[in-house]
mmCIF file of C-alpha atoms in Angstrom:
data_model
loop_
_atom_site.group_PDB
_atom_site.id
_atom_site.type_symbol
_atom_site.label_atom_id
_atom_site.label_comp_id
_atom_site.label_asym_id
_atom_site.label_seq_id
_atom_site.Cartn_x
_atom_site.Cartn_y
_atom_site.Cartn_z
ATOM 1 C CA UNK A 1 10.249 15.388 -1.881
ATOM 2 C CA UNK A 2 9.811 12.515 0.187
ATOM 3 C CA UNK A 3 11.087 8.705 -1.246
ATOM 4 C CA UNK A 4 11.207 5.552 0.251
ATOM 5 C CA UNK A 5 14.098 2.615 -0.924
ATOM 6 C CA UNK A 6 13.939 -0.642 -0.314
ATOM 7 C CA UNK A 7 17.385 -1.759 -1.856
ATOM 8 C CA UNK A 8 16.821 -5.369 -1.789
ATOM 9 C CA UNK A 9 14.285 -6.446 -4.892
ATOM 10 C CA UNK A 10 14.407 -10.046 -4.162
ATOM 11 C CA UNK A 11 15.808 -12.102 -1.179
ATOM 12 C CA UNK A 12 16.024 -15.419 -0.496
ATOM 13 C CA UNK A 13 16.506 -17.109 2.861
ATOM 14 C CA UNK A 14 16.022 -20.743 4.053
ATOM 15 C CA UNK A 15 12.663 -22.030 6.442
ATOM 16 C CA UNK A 16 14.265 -21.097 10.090
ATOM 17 C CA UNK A 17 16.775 -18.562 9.263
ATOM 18 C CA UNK A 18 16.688 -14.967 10.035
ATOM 19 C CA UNK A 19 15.390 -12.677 8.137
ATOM 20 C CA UNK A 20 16.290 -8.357 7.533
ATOM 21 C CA UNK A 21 14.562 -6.388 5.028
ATOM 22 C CA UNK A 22 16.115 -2.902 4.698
ATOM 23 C CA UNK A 23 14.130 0.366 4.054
ATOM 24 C CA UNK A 24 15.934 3.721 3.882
ATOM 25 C CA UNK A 25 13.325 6.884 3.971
ATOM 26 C CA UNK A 26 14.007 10.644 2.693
ATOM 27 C CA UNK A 27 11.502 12.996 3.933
ATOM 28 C CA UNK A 28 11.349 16.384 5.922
ATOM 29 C CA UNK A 29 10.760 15.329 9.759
ATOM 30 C CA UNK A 30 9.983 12.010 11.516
ATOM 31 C CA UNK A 31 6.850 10.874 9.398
ATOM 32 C CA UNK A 32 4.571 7.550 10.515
ATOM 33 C CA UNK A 33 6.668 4.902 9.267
ATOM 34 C CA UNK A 34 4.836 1.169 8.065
ATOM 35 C CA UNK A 35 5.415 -2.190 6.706
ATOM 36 C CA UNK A 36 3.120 -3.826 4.615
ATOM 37 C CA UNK A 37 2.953 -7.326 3.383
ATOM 38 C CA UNK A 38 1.010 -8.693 0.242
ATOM 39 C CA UNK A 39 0.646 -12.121 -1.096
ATOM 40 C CA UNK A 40 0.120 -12.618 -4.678
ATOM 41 C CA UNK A 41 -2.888 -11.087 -5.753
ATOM 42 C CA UNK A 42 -4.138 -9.347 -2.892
ATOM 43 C CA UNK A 43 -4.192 -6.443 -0.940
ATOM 44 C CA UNK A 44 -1.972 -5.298 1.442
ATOM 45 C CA UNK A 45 -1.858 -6.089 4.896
ATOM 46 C CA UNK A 46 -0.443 -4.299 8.053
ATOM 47 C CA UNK A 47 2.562 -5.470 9.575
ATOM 48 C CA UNK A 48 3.281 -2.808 11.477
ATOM 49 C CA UNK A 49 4.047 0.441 12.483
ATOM 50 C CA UNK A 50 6.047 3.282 14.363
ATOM 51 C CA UNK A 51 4.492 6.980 15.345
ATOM 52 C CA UNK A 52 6.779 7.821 18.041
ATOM 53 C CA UNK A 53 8.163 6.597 21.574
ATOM 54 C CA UNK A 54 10.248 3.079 21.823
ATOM 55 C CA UNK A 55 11.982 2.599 18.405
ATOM 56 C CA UNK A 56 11.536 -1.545 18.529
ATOM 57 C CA UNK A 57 7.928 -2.069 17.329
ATOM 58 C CA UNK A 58 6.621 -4.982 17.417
ATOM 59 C CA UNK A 59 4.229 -6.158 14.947
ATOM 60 C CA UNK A 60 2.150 -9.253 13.486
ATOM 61 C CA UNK A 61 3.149 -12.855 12.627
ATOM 62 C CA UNK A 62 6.436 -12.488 14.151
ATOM 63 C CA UNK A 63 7.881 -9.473 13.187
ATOM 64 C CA UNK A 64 9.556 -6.603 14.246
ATOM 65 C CA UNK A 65 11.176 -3.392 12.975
ATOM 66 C CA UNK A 66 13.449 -0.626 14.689
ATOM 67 C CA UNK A 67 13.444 2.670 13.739
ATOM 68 C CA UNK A 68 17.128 4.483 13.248
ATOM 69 C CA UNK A 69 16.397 8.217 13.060
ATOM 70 C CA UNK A 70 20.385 8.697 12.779
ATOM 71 C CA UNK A 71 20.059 6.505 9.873
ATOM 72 C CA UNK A 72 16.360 7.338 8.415
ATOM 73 C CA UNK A 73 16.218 3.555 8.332
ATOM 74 C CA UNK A 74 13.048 1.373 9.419
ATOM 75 C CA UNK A 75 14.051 -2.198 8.565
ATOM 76 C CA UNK A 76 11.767 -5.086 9.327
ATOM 77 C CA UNK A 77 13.625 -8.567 11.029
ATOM 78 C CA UNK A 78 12.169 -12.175 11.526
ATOM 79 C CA UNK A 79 14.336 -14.265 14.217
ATOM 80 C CA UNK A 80 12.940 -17.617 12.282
ATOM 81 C CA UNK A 81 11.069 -17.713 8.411
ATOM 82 C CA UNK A 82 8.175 -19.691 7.902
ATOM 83 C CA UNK A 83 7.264 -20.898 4.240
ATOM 84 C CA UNK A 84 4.283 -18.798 4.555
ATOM 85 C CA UNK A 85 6.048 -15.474 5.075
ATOM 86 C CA UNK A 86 6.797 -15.727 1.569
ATOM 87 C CA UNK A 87 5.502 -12.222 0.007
ATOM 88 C CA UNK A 88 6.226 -8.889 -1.113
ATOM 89 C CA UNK A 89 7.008 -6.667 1.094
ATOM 90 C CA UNK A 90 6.386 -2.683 1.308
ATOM 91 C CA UNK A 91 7.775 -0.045 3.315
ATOM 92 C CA UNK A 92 6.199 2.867 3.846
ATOM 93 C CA UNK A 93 6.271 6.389 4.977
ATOM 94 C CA UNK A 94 4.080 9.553 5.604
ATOM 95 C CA UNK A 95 0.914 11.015 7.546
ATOM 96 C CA UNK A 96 -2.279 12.094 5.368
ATOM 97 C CA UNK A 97 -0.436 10.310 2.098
ATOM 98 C CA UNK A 98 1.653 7.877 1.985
ATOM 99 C CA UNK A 99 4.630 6.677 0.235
ATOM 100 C CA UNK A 100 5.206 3.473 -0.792
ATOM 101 C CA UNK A 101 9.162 1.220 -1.500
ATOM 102 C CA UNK A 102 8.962 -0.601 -4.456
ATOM 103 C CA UNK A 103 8.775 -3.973 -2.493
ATOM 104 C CA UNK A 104 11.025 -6.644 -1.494
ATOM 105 C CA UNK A 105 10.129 -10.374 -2.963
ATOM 106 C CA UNK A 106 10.923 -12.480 -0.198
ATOM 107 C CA UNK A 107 11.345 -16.555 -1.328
ATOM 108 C CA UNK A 108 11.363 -19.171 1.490
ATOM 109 C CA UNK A 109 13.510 -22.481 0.308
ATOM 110 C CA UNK A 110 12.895 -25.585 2.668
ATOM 111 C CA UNK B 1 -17.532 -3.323 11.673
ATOM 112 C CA UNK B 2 -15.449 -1.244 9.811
ATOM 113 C CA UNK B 3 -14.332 -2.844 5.807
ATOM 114 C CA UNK B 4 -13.453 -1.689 3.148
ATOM 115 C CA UNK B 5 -14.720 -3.441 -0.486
ATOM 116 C CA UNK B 6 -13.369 -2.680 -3.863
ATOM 117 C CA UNK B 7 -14.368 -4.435 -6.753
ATOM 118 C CA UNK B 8 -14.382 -5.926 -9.646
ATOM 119 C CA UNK B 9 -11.472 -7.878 -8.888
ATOM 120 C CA UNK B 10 -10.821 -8.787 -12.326
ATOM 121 C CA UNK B 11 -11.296 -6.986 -15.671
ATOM 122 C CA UNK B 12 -10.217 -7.379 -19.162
ATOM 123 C CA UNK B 13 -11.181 -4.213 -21.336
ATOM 124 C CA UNK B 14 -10.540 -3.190 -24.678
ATOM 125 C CA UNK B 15 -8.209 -0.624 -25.676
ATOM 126 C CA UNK B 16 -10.244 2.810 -25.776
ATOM 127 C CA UNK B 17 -13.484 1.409 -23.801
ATOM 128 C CA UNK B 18 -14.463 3.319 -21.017
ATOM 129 C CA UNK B 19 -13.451 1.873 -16.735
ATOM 130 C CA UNK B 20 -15.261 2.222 -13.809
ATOM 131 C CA UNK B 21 -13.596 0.460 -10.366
ATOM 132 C CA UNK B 22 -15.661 1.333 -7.174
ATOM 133 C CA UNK B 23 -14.974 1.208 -3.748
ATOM 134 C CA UNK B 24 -16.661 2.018 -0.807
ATOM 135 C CA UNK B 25 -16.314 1.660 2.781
ATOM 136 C CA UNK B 26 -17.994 0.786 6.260
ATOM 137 C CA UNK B 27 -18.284 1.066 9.620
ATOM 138 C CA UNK B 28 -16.823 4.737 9.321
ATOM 139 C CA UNK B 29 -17.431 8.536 8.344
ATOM 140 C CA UNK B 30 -16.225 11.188 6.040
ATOM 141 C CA UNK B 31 -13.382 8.775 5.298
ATOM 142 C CA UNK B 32 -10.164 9.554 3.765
ATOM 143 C CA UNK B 33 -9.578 7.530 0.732
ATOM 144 C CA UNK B 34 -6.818 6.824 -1.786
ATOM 145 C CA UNK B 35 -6.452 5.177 -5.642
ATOM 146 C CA UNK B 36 -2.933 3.449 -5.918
ATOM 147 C CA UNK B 37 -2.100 1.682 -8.781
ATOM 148 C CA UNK B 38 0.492 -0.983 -8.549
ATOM 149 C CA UNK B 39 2.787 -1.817 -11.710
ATOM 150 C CA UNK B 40 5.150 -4.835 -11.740
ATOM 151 C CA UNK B 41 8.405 -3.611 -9.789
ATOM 152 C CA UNK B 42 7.202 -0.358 -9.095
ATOM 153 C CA UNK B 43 5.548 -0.148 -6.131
ATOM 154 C CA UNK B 44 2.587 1.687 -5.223
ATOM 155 C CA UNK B 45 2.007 5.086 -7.362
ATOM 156 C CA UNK B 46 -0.213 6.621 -5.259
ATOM 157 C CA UNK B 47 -3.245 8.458 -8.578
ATOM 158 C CA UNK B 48 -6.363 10.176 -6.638
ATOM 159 C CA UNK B 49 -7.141 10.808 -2.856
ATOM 160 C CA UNK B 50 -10.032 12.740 -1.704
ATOM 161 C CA UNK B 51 -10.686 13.547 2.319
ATOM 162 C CA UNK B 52 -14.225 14.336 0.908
ATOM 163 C CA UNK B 53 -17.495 14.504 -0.724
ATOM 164 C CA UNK B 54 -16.509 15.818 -4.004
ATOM 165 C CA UNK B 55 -13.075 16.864 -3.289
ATOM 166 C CA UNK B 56 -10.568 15.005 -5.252
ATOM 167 C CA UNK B 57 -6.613 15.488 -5.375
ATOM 168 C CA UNK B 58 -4.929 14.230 -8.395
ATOM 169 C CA UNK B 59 -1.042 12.879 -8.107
ATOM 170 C CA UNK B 60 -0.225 11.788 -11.523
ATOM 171 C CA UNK B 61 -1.666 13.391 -14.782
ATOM 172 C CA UNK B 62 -3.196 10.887 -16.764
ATOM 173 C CA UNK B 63 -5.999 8.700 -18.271
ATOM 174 C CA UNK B 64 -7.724 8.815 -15.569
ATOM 175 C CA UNK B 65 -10.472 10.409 -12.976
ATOM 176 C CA UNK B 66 -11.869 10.152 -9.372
ATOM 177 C CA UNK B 67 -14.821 11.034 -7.880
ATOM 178 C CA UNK B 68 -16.427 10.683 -4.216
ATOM 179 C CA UNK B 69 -20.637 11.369 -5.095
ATOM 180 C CA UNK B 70 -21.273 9.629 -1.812
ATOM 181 C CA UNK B 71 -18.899 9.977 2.054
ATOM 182 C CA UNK B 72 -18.212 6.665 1.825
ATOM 183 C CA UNK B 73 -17.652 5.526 -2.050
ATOM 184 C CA UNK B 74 -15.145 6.665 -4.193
ATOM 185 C CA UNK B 75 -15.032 6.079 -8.090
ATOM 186 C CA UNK B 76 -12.182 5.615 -10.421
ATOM 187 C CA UNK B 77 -13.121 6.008 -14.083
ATOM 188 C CA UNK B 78 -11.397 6.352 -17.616
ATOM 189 C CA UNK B 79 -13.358 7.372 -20.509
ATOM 190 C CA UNK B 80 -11.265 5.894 -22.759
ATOM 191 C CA UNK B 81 -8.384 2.707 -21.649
ATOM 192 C CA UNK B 82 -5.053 2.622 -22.941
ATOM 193 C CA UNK B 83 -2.518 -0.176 -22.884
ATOM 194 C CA UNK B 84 -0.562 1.845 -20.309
ATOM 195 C CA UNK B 85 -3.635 1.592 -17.495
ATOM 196 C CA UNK B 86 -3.128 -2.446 -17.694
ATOM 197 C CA UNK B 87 -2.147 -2.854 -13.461
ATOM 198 C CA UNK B 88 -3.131 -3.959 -10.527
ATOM 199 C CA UNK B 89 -5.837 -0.968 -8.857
ATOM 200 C CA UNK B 90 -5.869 -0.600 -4.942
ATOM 201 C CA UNK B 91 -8.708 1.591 -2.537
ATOM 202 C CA UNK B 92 -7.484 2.425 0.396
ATOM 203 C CA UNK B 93 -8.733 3.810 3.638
ATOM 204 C CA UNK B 94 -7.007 6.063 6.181
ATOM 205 C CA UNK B 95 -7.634 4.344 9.572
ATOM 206 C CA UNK B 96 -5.665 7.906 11.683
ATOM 207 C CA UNK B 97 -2.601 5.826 13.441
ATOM 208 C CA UNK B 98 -3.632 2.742 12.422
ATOM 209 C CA UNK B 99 -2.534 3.140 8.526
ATOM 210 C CA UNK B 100 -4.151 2.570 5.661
ATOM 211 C CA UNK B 101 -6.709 -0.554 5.159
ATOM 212 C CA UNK B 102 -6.563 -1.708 1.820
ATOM 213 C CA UNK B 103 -9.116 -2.876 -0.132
ATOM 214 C CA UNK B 104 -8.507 -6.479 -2.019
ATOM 215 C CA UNK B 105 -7.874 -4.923 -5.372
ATOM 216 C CA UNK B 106 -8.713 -5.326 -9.033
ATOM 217 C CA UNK B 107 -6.250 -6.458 -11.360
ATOM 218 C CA UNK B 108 -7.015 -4.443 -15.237
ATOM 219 C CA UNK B 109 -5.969 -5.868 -18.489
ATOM 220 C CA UNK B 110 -6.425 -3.609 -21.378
ATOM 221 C CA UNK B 111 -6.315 -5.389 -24.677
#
């Protein structure tokens, strides 16, 4: 069955610094891979995502995620935080359905 | 344009009254669409999707039921809450390669 972690519940990073958010996939071939972002409250909103081709994919607001098939990894980076990224954070995987990480809380400190 | 609107997005319901959180879509046909419920730390359990009139695909036994009477609405219901539905209720919409959209949610408090 395919599963999706996210290791990292909460992180914490200062306005300006760089920012990784790891996501680690189990599933039977190369599915659509996506990261999600949702403020408190609210839906969730497309960051992102990879189908095939260049594994750097660049998305909205800043951010980008490479693909690792060696790895089944899919992280999402930030070169430089803004308060306003601060939001939960979902990886997910799949085609027809797909499968959510439980999130990453990401906290912005000035 | 194509949207997606879910709604109410807030209820407070008694324990054992009956739900019903609708959603329906725009701008688009025979739609795929999806219930998720989302619990504190746990992600997004993906309950009902349906890639059709009347053709429903449940995930997760539980409390609760889908149903698509129209191409572009689709219905969550309970007949009777329980403590355990208390969450926060997303639509969503399968855009092909573009993902899902999601709808804004409704956040359910069973008391």
């Amino acid at each position: 069955a395919q599963s999706v972690t996210q290791p990292d519940i909460h992180i914490t990073v200062s306005e300006g610094a760089s920012l990784e958010l790891r996501c680690n996939y189990s599933y039977g071939a190369t599915p659509y891979l996506f990261w999600y972002v949702q403020s408190p409250g609210q839906g969730l909103q497309l960051l992102l995502k990879y189908f095939s081709g260049d594994t750097l994919v660049q998305g909205i607001k800043g951010f980008e995620a490479e693909f690792k098939r060696s790895q089944s990894s899919f992280n999402l980076r930030k070169p430089s935080v803004h308060w306003s990224d601060a939001a939960e954070y979902f990886c997910a995987v799949g085609y027809e359905v797909l499968t959510f990480g439980t999130g990453t809380r990401l906290t912005i400190i000035p | 344009s194509q949207t997606i609107h879910q709604w109410p997005a807030t209820l407070v319901q008694p324990v054992g009254s009956p739900l019903s959180l609708e959603c329906t879509v725009e701008g688009t046909s025979n739609p795929n669409l999806y219930w998720y419920r989302q619990a504190a730390g746990r992600g997004l359990q993906l309950l009902f999707y349906s890639v059709g009139i009347g053709q429903i695909s449940s995930e997760v036994p539980q409390n609760l039921s889908a149903s698509r009477p129209q191409d572009r609405q689709f219905i969550l219901s309970s007949k009777k809450l329980l403590l355990s539905d208390s969450g926060f209720y997303l639509c969503a919409w399968l855009r092909g390669q573009y993902g899902y959209t999601f709808g804004s949610g409704t956040r359910l408090t069973v008391v």
